[in-house]
Short mmCIF file of C-alpha atoms and ligand atoms in Angstrom, two decimals:
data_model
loop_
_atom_site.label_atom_id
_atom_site.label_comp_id
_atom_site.label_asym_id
_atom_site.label_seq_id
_atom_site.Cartn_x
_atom_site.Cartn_y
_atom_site.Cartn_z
CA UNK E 84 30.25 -75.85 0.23
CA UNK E 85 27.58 -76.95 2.65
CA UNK E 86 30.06 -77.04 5.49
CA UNK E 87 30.95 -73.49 4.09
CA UNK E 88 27.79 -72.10 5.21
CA UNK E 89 27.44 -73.66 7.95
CA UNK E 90 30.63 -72.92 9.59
CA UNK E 91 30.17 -69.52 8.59
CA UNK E 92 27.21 -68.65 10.73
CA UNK E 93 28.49 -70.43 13.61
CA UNK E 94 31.53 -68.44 13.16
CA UNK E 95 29.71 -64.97 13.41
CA UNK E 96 27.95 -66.40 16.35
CA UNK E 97 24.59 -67.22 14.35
CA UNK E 98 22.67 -70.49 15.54
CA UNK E 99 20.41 -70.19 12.74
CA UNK E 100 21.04 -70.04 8.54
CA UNK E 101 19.14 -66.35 6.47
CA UNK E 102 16.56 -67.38 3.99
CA UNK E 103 19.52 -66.85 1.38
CA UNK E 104 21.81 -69.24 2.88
CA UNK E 105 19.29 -72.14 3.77
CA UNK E 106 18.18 -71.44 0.19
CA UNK E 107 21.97 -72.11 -1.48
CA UNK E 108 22.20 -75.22 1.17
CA UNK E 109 19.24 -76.19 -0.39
CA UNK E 110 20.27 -75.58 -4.10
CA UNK E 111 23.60 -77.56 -3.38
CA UNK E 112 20.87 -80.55 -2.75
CA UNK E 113 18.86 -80.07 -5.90
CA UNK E 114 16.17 -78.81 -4.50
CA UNK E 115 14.29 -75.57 -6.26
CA UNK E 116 14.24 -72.34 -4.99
CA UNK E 117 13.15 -69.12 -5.99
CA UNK E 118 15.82 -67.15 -8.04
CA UNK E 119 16.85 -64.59 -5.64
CA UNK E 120 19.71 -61.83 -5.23
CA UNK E 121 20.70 -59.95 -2.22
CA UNK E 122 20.42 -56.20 -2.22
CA UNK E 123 22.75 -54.06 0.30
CA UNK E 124 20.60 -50.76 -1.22
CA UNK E 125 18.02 -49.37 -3.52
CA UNK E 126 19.64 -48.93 -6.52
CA UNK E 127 21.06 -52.71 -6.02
CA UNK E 128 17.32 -54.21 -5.47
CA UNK E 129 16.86 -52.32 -8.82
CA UNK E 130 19.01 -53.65 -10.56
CA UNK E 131 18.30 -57.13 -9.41
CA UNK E 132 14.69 -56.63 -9.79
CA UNK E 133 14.82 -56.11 -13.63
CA UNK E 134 18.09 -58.85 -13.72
CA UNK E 135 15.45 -61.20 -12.44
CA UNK E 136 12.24 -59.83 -14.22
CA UNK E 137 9.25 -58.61 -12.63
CA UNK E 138 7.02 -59.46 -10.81
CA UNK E 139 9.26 -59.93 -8.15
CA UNK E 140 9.08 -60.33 -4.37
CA UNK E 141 11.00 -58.45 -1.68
CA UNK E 142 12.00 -59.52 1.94
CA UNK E 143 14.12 -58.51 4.48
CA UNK E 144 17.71 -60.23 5.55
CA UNK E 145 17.82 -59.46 9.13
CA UNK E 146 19.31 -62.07 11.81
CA UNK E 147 16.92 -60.03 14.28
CA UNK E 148 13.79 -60.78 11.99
CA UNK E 149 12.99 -64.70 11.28
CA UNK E 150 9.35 -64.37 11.31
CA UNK E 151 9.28 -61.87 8.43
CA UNK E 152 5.68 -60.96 7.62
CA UNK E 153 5.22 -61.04 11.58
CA UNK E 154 6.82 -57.33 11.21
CA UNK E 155 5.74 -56.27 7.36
CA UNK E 156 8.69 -57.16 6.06
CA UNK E 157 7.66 -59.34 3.00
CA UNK E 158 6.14 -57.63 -0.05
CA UNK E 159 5.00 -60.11 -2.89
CA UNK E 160 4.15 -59.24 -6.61
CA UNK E 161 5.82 -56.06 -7.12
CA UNK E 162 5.56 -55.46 -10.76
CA UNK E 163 7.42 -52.43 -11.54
CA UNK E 164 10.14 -49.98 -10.73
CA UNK E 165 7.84 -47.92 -8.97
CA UNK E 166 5.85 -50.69 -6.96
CA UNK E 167 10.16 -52.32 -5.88
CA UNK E 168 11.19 -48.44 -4.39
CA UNK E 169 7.91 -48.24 -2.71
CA UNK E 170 7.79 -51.72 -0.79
CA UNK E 171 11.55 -51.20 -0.73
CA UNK E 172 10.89 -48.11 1.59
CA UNK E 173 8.01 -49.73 3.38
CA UNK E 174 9.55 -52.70 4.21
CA UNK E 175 12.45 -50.57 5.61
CA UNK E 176 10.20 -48.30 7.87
CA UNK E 177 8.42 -51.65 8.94
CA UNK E 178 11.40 -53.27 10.62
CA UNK E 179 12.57 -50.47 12.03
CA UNK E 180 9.12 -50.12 13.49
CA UNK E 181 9.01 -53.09 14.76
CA UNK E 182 12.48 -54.05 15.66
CA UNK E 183 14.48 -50.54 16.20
CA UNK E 184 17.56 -52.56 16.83
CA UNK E 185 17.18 -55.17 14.35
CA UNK E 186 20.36 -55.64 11.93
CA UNK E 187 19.90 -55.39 8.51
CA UNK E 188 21.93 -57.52 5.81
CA UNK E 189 19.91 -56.71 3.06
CA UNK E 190 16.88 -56.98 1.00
CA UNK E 191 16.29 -60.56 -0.65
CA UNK E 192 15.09 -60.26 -4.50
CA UNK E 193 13.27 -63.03 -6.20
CA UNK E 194 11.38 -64.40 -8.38
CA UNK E 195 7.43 -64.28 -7.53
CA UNK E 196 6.33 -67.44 -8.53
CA UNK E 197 2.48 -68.26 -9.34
CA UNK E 198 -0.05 -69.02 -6.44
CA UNK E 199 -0.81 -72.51 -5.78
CA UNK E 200 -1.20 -75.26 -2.97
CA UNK E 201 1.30 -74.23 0.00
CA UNK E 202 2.75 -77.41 1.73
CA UNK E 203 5.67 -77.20 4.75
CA UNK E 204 8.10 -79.38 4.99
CA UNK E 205 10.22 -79.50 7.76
CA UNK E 206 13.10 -81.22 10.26
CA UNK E 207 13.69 -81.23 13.95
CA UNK E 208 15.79 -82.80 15.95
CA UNK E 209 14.61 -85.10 19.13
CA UNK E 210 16.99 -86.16 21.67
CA UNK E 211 15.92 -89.13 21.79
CA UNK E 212 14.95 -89.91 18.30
CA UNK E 213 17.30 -88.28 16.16
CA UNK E 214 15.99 -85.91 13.21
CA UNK E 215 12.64 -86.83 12.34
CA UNK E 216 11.23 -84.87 9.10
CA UNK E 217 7.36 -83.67 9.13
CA UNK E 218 5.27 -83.02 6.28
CA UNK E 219 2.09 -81.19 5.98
CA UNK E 220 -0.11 -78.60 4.25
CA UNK E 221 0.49 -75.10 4.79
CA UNK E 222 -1.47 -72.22 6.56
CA UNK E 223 -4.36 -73.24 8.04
CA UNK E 224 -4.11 -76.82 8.00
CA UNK E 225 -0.70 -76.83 9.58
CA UNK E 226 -1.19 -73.82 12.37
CA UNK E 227 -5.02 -74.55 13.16
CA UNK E 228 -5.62 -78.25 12.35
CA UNK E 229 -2.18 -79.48 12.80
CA UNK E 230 -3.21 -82.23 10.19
CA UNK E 231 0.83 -83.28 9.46
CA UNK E 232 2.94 -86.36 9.89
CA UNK E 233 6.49 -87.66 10.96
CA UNK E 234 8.77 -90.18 10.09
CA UNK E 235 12.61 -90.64 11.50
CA UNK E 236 14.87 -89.96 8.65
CA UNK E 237 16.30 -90.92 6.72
CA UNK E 238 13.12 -91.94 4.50
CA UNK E 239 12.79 -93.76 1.58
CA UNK E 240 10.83 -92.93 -1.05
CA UNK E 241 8.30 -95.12 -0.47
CA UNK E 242 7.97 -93.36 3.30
CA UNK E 243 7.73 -90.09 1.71
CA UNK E 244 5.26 -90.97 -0.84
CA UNK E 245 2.94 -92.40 1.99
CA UNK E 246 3.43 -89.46 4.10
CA UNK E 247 1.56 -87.17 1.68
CA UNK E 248 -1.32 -89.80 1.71
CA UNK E 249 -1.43 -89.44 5.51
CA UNK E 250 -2.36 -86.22 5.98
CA UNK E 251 -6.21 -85.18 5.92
CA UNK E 252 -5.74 -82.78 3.31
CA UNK E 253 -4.29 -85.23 0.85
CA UNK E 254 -7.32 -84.82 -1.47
CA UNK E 255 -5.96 -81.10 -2.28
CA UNK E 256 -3.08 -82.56 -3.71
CA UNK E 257 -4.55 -85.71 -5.81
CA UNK E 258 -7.05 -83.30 -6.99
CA UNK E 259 -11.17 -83.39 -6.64
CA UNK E 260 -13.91 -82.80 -8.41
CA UNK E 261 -12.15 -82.21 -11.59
CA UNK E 262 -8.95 -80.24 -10.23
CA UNK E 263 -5.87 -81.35 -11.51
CA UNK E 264 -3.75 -83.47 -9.46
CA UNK E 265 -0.73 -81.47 -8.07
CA UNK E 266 2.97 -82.64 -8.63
CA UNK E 267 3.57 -85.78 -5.64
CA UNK E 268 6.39 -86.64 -7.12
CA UNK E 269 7.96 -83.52 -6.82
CA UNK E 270 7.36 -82.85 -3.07
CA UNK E 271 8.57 -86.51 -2.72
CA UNK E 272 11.92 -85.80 -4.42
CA UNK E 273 12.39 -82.36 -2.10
CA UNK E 274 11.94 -84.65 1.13
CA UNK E 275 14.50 -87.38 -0.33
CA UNK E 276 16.75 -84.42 -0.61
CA UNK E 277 16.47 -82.95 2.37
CA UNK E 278 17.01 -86.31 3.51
CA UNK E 279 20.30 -86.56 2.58
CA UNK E 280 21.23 -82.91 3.34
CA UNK E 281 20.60 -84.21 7.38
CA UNK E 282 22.00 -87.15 7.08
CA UNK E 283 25.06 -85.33 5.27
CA UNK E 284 24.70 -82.39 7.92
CA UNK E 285 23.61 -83.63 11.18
CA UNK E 286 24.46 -80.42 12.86
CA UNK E 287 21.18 -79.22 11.41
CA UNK E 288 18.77 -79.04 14.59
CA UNK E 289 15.66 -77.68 12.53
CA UNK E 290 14.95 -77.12 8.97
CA UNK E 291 11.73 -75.46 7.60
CA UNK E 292 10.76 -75.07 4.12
CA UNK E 293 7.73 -73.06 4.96
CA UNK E 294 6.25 -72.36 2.30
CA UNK E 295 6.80 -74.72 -0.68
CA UNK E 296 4.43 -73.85 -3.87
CA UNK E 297 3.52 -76.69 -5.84
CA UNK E 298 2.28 -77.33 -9.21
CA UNK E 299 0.79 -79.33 -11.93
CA UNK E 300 4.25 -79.80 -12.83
CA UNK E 301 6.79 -79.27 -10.23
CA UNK E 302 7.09 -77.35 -6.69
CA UNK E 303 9.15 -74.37 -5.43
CA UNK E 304 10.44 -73.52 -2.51
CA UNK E 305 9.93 -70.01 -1.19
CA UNK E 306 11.00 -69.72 1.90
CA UNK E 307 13.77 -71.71 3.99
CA UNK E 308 14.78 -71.46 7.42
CA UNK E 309 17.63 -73.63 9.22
CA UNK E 310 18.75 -73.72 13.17
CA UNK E 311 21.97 -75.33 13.83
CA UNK E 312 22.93 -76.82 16.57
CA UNK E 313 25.84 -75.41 18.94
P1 ADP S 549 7.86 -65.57 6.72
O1 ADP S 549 9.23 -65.26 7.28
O2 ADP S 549 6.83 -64.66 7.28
O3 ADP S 549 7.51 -67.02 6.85
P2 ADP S 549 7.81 -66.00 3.79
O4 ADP S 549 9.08 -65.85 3.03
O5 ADP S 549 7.32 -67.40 4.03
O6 ADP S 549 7.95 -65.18 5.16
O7 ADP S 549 6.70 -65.18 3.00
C1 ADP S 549 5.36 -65.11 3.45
C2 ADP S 549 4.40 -65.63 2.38
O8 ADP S 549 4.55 -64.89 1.16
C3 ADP S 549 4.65 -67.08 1.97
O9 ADP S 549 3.99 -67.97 2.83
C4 ADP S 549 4.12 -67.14 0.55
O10 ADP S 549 2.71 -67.33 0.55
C5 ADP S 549 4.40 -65.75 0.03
N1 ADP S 549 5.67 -65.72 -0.74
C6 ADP S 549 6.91 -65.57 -0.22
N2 ADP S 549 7.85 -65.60 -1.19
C7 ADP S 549 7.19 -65.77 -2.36
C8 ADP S 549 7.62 -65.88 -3.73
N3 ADP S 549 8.91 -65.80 -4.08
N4 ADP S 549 6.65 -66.05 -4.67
C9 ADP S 549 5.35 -66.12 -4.32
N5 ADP S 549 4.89 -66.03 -3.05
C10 ADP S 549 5.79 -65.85 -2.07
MG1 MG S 550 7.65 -68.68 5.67
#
């Protein structure tokens, strides 16, 4: 199934996996991803909205758009009917804005899943190296303070577990001054997956799951982005 995917894009001349894709190579691997459908029109995101149950996010499926809120074309907590056909619209109007010429596939559906600590986790490739898998907070702390880490994969789980300690923001995630600690384990179990996925799929040049939510209990992955190699 993996190679399914995969072999796909390469066949339309695509370098790179949609957020839909990366997200069933990812579900193949056990790791959890926002419930999502992919609408070719309105009545279709609709539909899927209410399949899925509000609130619900929308997105664009564009090969000509990776960098989606870069062009307005992600719309979180929609919570009715009325809220989907107006972001629906907007989103639309956005792109084509921004990227006249861009493709369209579709509109993504999913789940909106609660707010929480954002954390990246992600895979390139160095010639030298191999595939060497990064971890770090997200936003800020990743863009502006560049406070992640590396390892070579594959990782153990010991690695991955001292990876999270690494980073400067680690305190965010064990919890301070009476804040819950967040869900290690689960961010350690995503990386041990995507471990395997590489090792499994070395034609994978770069894999980000950018963001990843996580919990008291548990972590999701929202968004998921994978270059191939050619
Ligand atoms: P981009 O292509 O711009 O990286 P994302 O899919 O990462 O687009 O969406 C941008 C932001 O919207 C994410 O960083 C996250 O904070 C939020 N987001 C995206 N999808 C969801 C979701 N299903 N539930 C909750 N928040 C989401
Ligand atoms: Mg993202």
């Amino acid at each position: 199934m993996p190679k399914d995917i995969i072999s796909r894009a390469l066949s339309e001349g695509r370098n790179f996996l949609l957020e839909p894709e990366a997200k069933l190579l990812c579900a193949y691997y056990g790791i959890p991803v926002t419930k999502f459908k992919i609408a070719r029109n309105l009545d279709e995101a609709k539909r899927f909205a209410s399949e899925i149950g509000y609130p619900v996010v929308l997105k664009i499926v564009s090969p000509d758009v990776l960098h989606k809120t870069d062009v307005g074309a992600v719309i979180v907590n929609i919570k009715n009917e009325e809220e989907l056909v107006r972001a629906y619209n907007t989103i639309m109007e956005n792109v084509k804005k921004h990227k006249p010429n861009a493709r369209i596939i579709g509109m993504i559906v999913q789940e909106f899943v609660p707010q929480s600590l954002e954390v990246i986790v992600g895979v390139s490739k160095d010639p030298q190296f191999g595939h060497a898998i990064m971890f770090g907070l997200g936003g800020i702390f990743v863009e502006v303070l560049k406070d992640v880490t590396f390892r070579i994969l594959p990782i153990t789980d010991k690695e991955a577990r001292e990876m999270l300690r690494e980073v400067k923001g680690y305190p965010l995630l064990k919890g301070y001054r009476g804040r819950e600690p967040l869900d290690e384990d689960a961010i350690v179990d995503i990386m041990i997956k995507v471990s395997k996925m590489i090792e499994e799929n070395p034609m994978i040049s770069q894999l980000d799951l950018n963001p990843i939510i996580v919990y008291t209990k548990g972590a999701k992955v929202v968004d998921a982005r994978i270059i191939l190699e050619t």
